[in-house]
PDB file of C-alpha atoms in Angstrom:
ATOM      1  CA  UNK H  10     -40.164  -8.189  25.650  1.00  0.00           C
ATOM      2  CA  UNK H  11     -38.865  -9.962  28.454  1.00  0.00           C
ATOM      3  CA  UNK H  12     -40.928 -11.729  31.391  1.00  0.00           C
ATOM      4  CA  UNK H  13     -40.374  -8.497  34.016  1.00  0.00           C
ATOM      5  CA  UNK H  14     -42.321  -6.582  31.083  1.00  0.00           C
ATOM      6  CA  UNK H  15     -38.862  -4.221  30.723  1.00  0.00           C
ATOM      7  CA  UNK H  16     -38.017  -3.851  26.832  1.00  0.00           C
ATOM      8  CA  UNK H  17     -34.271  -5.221  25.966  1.00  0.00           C
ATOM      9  CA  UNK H  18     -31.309  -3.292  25.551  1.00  0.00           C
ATOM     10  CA  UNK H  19     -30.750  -1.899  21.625  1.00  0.00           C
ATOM     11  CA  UNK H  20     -28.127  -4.057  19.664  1.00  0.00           C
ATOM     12  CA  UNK H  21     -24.476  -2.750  19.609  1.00  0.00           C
ATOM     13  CA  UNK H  22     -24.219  -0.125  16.580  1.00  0.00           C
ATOM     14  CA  UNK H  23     -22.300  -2.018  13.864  1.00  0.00           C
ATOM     15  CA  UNK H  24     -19.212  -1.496  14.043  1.00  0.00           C
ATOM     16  CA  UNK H  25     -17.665   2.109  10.791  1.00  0.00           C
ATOM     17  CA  UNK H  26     -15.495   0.602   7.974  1.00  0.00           C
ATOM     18  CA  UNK H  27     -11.838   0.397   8.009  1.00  0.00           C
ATOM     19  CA  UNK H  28     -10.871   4.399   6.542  1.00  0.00           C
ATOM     20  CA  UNK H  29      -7.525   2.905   5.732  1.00  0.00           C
ATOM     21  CA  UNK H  30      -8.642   2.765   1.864  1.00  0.00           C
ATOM     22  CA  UNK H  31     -10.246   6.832   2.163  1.00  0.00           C
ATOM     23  CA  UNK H  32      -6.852   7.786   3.750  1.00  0.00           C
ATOM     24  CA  UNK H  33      -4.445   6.472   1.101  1.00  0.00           C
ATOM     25  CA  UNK H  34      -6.524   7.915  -1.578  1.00  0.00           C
ATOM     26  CA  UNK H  35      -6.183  11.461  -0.028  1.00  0.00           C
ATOM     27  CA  UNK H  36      -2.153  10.656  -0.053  1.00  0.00           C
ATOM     28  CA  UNK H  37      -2.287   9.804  -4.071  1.00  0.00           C
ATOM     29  CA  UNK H  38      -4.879  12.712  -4.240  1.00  0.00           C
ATOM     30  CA  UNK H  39      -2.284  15.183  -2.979  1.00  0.00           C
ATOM     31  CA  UNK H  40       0.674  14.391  -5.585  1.00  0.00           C
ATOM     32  CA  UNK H  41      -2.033  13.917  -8.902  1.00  0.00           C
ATOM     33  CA  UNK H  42      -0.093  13.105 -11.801  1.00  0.00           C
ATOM     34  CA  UNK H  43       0.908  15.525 -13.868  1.00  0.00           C
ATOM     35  CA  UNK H  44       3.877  13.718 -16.330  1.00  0.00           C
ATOM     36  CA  UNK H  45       7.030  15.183 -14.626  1.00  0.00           C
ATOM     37  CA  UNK H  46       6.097  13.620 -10.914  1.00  0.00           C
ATOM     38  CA  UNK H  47       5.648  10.526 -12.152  1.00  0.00           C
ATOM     39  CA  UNK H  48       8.042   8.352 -10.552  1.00  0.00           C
ATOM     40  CA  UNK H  49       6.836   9.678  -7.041  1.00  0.00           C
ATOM     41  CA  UNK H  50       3.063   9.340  -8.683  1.00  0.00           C
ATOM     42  CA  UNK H  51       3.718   5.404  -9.468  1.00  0.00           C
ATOM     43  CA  UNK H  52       5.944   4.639  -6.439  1.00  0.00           C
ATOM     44  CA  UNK H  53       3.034   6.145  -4.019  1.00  0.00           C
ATOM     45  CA  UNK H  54       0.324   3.977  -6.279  1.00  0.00           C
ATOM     46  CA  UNK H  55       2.231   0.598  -5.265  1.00  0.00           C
ATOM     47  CA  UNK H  56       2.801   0.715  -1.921  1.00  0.00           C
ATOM     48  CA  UNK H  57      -1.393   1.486  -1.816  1.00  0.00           C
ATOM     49  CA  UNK H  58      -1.616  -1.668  -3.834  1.00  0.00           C
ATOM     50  CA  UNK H  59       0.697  -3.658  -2.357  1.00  0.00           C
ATOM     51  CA  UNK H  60      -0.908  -3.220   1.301  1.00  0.00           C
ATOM     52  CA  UNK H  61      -4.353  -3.523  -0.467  1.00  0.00           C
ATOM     53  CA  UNK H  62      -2.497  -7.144  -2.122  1.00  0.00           C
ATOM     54  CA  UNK H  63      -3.160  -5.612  -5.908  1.00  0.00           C
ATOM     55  CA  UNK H  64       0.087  -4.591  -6.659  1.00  0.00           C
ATOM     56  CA  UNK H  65       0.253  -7.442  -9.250  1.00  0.00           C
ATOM     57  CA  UNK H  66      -2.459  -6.010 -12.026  1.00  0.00           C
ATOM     58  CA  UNK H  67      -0.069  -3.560 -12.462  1.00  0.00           C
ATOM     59  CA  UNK H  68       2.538  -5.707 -13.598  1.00  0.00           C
ATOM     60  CA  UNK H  69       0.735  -8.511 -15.430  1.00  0.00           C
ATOM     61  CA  UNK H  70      -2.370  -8.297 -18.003  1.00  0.00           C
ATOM     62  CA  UNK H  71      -5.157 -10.379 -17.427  1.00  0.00           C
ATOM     63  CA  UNK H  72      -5.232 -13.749 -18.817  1.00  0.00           C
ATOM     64  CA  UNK H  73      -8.055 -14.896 -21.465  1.00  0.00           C
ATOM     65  CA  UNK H  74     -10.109 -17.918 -20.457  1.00  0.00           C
ATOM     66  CA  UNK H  75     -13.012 -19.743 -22.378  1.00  0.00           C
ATOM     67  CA  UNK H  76     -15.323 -19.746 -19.496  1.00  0.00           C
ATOM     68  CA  UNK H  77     -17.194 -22.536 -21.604  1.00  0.00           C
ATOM     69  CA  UNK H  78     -14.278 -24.809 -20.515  1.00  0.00           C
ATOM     70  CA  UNK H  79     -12.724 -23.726 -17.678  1.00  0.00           C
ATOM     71  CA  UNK H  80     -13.087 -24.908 -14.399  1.00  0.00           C
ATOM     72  CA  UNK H  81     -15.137 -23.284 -11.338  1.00  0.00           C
ATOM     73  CA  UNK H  82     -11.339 -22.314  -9.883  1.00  0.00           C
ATOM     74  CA  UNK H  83     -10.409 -20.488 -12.905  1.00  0.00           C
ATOM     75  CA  UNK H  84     -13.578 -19.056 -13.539  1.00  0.00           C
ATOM     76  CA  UNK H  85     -13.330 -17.425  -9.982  1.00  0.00           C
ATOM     77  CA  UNK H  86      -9.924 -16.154 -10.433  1.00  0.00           C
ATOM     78  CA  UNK H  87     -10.301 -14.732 -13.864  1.00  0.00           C
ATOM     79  CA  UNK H  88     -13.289 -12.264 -12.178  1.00  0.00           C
ATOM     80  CA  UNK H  89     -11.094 -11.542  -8.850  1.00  0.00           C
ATOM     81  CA  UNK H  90      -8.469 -10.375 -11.092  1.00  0.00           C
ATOM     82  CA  UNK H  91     -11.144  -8.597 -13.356  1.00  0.00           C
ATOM     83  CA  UNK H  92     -12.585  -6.975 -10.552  1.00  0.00           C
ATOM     84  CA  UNK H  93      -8.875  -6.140  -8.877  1.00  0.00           C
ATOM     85  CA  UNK H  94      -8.221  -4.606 -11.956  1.00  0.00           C
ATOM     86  CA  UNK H  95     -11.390  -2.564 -12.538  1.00  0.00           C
ATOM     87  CA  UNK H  96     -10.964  -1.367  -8.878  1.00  0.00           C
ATOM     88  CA  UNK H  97      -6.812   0.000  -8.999  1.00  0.00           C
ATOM     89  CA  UNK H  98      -8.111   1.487 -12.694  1.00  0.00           C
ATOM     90  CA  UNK H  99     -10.140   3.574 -10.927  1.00  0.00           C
ATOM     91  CA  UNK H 100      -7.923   4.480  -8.421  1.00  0.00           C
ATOM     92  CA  UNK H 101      -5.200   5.464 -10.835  1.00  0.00           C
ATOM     93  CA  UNK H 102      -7.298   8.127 -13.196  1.00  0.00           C
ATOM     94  CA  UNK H 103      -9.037   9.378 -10.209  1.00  0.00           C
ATOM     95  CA  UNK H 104      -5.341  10.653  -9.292  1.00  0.00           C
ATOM     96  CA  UNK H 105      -4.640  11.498 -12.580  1.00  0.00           C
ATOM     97  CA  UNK H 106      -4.712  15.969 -13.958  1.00  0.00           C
ATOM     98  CA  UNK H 107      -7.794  16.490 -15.904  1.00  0.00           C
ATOM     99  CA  UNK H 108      -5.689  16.403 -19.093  1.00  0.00           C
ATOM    100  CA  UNK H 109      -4.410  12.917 -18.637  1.00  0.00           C
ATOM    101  CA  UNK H 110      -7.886  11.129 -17.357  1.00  0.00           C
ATOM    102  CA  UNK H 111      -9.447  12.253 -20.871  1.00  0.00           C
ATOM    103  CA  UNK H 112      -6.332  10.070 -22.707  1.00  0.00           C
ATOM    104  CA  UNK H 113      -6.435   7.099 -20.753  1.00  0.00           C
ATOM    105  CA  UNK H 114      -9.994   6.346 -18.700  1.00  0.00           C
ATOM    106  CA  UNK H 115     -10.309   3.394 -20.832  1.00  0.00           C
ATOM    107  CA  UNK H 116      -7.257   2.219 -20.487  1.00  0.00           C
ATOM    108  CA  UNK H 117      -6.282  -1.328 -17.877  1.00  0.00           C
ATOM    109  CA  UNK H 118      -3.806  -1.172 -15.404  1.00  0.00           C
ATOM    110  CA  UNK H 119      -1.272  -3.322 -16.785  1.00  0.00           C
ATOM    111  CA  UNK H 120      -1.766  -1.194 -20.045  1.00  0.00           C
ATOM    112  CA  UNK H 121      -1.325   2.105 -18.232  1.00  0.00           C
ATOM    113  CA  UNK H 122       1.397   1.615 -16.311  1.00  0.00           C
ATOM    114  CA  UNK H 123       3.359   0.150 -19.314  1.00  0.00           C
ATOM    115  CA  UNK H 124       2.615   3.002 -21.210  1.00  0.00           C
ATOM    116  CA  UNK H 125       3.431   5.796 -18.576  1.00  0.00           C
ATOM    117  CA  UNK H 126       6.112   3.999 -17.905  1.00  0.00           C
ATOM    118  CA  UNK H 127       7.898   4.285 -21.228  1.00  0.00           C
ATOM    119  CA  UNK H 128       6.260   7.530 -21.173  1.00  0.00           C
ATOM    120  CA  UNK H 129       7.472   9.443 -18.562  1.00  0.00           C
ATOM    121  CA  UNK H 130      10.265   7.067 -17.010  1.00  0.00           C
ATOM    122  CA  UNK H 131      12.615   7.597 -20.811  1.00  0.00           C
ATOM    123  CA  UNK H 132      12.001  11.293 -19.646  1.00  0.00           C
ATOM    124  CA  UNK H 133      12.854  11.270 -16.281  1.00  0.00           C
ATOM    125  CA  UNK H 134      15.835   9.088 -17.188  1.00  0.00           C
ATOM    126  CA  UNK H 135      17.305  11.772 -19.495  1.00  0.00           C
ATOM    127  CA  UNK H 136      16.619  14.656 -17.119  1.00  0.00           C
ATOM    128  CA  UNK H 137      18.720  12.211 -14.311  1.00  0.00           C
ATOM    129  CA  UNK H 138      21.769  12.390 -16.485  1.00  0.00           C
ATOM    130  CA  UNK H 139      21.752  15.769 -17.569  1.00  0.00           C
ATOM    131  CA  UNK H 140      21.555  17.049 -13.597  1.00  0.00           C
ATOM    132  CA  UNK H 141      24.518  14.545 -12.955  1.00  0.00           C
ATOM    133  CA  UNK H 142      26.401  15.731 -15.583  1.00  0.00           C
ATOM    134  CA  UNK H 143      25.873  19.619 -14.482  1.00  0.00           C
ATOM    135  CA  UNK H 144      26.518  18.552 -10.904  1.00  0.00           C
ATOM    136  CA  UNK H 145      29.773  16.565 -11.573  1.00  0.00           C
ATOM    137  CA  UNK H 146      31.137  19.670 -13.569  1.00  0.00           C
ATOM    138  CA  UNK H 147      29.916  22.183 -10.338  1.00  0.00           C
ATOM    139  CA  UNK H 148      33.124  23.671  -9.692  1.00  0.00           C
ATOM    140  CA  UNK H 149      34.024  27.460  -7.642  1.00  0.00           C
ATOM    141  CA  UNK H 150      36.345  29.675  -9.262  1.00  0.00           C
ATOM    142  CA  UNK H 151      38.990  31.851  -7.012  1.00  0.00           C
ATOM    143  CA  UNK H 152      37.012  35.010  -5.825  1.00  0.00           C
ATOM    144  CA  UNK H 153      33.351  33.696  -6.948  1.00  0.00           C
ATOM    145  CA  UNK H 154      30.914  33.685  -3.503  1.00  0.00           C
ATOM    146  CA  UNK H 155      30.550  30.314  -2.007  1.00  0.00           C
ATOM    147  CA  UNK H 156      26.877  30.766  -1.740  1.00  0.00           C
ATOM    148  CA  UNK H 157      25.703  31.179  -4.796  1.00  0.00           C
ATOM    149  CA  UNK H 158      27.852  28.310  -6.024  1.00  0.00           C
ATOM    150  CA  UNK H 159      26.633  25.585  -2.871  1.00  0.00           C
ATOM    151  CA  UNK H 160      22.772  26.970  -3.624  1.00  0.00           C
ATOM    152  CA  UNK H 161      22.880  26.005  -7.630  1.00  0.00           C
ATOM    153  CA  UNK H 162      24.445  22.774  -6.234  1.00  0.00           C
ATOM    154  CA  UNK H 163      21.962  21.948  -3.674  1.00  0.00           C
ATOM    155  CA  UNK H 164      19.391  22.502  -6.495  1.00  0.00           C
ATOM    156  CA  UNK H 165      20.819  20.321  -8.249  1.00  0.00           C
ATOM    157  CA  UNK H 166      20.553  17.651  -5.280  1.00  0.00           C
ATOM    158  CA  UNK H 167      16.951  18.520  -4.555  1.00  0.00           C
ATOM    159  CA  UNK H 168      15.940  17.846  -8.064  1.00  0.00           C
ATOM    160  CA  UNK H 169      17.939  14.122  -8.265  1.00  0.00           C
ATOM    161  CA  UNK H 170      15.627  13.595  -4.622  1.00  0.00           C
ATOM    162  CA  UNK H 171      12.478  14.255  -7.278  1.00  0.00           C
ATOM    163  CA  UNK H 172      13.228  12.373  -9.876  1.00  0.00           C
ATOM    164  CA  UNK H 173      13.431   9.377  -6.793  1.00  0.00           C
ATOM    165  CA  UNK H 174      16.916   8.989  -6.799  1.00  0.00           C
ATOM    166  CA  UNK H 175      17.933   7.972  -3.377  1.00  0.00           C
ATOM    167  CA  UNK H 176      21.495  10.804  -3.102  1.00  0.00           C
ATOM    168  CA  UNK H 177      23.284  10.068   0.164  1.00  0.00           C
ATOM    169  CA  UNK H 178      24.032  13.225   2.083  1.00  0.00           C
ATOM    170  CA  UNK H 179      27.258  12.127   3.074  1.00  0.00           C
ATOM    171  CA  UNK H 180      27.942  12.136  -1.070  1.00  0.00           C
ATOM    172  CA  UNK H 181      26.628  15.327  -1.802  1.00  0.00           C
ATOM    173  CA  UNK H 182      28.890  16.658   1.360  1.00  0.00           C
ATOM    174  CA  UNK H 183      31.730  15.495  -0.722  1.00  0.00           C
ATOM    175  CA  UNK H 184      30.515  16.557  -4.186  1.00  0.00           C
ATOM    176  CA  UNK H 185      30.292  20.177  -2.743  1.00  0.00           C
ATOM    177  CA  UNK H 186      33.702  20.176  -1.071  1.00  0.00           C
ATOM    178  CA  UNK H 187      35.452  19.061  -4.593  1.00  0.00           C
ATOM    179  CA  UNK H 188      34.195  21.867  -6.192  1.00  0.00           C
ATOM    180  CA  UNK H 189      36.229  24.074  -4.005  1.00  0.00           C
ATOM    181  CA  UNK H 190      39.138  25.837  -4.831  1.00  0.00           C
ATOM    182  CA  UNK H 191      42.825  25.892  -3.413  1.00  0.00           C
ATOM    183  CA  UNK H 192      41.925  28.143  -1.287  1.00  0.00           C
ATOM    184  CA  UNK H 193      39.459  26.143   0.835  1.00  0.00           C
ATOM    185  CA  UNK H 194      42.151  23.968   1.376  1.00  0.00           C
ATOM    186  CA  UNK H 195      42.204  24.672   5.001  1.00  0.00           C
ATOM    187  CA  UNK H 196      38.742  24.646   5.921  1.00  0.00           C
ATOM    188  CA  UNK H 197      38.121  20.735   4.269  1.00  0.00           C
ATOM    189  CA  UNK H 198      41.390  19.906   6.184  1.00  0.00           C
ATOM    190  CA  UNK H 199      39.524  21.539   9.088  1.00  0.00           C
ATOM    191  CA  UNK H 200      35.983  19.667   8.569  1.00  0.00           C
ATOM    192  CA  UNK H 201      37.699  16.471   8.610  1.00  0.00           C
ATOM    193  CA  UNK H 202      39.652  16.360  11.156  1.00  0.00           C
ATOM    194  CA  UNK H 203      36.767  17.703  13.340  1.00  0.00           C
ATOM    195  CA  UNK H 204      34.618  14.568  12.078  1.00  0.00           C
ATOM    196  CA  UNK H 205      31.838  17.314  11.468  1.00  0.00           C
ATOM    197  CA  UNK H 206      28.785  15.773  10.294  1.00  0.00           C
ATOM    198  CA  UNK H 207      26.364  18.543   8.969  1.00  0.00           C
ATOM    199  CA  UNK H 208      24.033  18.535   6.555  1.00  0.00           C
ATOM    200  CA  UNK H 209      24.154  20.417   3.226  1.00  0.00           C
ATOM    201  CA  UNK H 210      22.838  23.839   4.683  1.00  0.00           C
ATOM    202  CA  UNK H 211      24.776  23.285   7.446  1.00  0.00           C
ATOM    203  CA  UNK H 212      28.310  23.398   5.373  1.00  0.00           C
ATOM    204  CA  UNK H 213      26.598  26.455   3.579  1.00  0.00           C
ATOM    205  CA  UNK H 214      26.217  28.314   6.704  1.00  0.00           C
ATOM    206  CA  UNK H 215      29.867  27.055   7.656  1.00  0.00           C
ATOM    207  CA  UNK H 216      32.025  28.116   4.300  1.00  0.00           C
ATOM    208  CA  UNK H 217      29.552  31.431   4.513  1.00  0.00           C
ATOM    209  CA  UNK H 218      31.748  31.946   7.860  1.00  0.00           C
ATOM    210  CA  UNK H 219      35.125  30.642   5.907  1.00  0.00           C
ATOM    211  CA  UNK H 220      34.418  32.539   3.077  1.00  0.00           C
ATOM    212  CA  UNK H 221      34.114  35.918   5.409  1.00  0.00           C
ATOM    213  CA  UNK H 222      37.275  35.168   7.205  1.00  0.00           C
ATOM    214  CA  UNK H 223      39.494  34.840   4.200  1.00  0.00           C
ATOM    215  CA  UNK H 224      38.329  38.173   2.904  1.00  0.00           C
ATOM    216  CA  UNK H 225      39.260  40.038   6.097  1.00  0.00           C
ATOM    217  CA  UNK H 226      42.282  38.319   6.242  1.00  0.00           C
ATOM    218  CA  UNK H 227      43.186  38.923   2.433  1.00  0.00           C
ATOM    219  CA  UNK H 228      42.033  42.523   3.233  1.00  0.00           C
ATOM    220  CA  UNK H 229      44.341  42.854   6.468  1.00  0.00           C
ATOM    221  CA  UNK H 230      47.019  41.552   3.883  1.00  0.00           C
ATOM    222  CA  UNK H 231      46.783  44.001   1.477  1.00  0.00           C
ATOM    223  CA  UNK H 232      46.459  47.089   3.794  1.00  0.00           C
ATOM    224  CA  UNK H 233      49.472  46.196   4.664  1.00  0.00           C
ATOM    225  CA  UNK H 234      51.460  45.614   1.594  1.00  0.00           C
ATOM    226  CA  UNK H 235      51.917  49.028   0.894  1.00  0.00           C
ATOM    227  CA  UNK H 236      53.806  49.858   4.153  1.00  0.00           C
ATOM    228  CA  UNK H 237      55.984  46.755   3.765  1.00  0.00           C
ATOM    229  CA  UNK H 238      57.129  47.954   0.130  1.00  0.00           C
ATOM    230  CA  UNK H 239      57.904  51.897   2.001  1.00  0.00           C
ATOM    231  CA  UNK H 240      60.071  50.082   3.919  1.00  0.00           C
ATOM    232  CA  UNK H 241      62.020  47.924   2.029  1.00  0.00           C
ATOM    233  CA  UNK H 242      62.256  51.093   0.125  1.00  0.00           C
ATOM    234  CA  UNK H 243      63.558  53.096   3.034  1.00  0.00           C
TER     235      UNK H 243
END
């Protein structure tokens, strides 16, 4: 109590905890790991633990020490890098499906990721290839509709994106308008020359229009084939 007999003011409330760590949970939280996702799963784990600096338990194991005869310094870093590790192990089976936390909640991080890795990254390797190899032979026969054909290509795109390959949209632009026939001709002489740059629904909406046109006109031609054969006739 001061002199004046007036009580002094409360302290300052302390000041809440950083939420940083609660938000980037609820971004891992959102894409759990299932198998299939994992290369978004593991790429979303290290950029947590690389702003948190404990990106590196993930990448090498923890050394053994004889804490008999190691220093103070080594003693200290052997349990920061224990308690690192403890700390992104939890992280990464709390983001894990049900199925997968019973398999490996005692497993480290180093061991985890090494394992998943081989796991799931072989997988997702062989799944790359195989949607390359369907993409690269993508190709529109005369009279098949365009749509169809730039859809199943586009799916093809979307899942490359998912399996965190980084597909330029200039490249799949290009990719689509290879697979056209002779008849498209025109319009890719067209889209060039303009200096269009569209996106991939964008060209769908575009040979949608091209694909219409050439069908009136190759209707318009035929109506009138039979009236130029009566008069060559005549």
């Amino acid at each position: 109590m001061s002199s004046s007999g007036e009580l002094p003011p409360p302290p300052h409330p302390p000041h809440p905890p950083s939420n940083h760590n609660f938000t980037l949970l609820l971004v891992l939280a959102k894409d759990k790991l299932v198998g299939p996702n994992y290369m978004s799963w593991i790429r979303n784990m290290k950029m947590m633990l690389r702003y948190e600096n404990k990106e590196y338990v993930l990448t090498n194991p923890i050394p053994e020490i004889d804490k008999e005869t190691a220093t103070p310094e080594e003693i200290a870093e052997y349990d920061q890098r224990v308690d690192d590790a403890t700390k992104v192990s939890c992280i990464m089976i709390a983001t894990m499906a049900p199925e997968l936390q019973k398999t490996y909640k005692d497993y480290c991080p180093y061991e985890l990721n090494t394992t998943l890795s081989q796991m799931f990254h072989k997988k997702a390797r062989k799944e790359h290839y195989e949607v390359v190899k369907s993409l690269m032979v993508c190709k529109l026969k005369e009279g098949e509709f365009v749509c169809a054909h730039v859809k199943k290509m586009q799916r093809h795109v979307e899942r490359l994106e998912k399996l965190n390959v980084n597909f330029d949209k200039d490249l799949a632009i290009d990719m689509v308008l290879n697979s056209l026939p002779s008849s498209y001709d025109q319009f890719i002489l067209t889209y060039h020359l303009n200096n269009t740059e569209a996106m991939l629904i964008e060209l769908h909406n575009l040979l949608q229009t091209a694909e219409a046109g050439m069908k009136k006109s190759h209707s318009n031609n035929s109506a009138s084939a039979p009236v130029k054969a009566v008069q060559q006739s005549k």
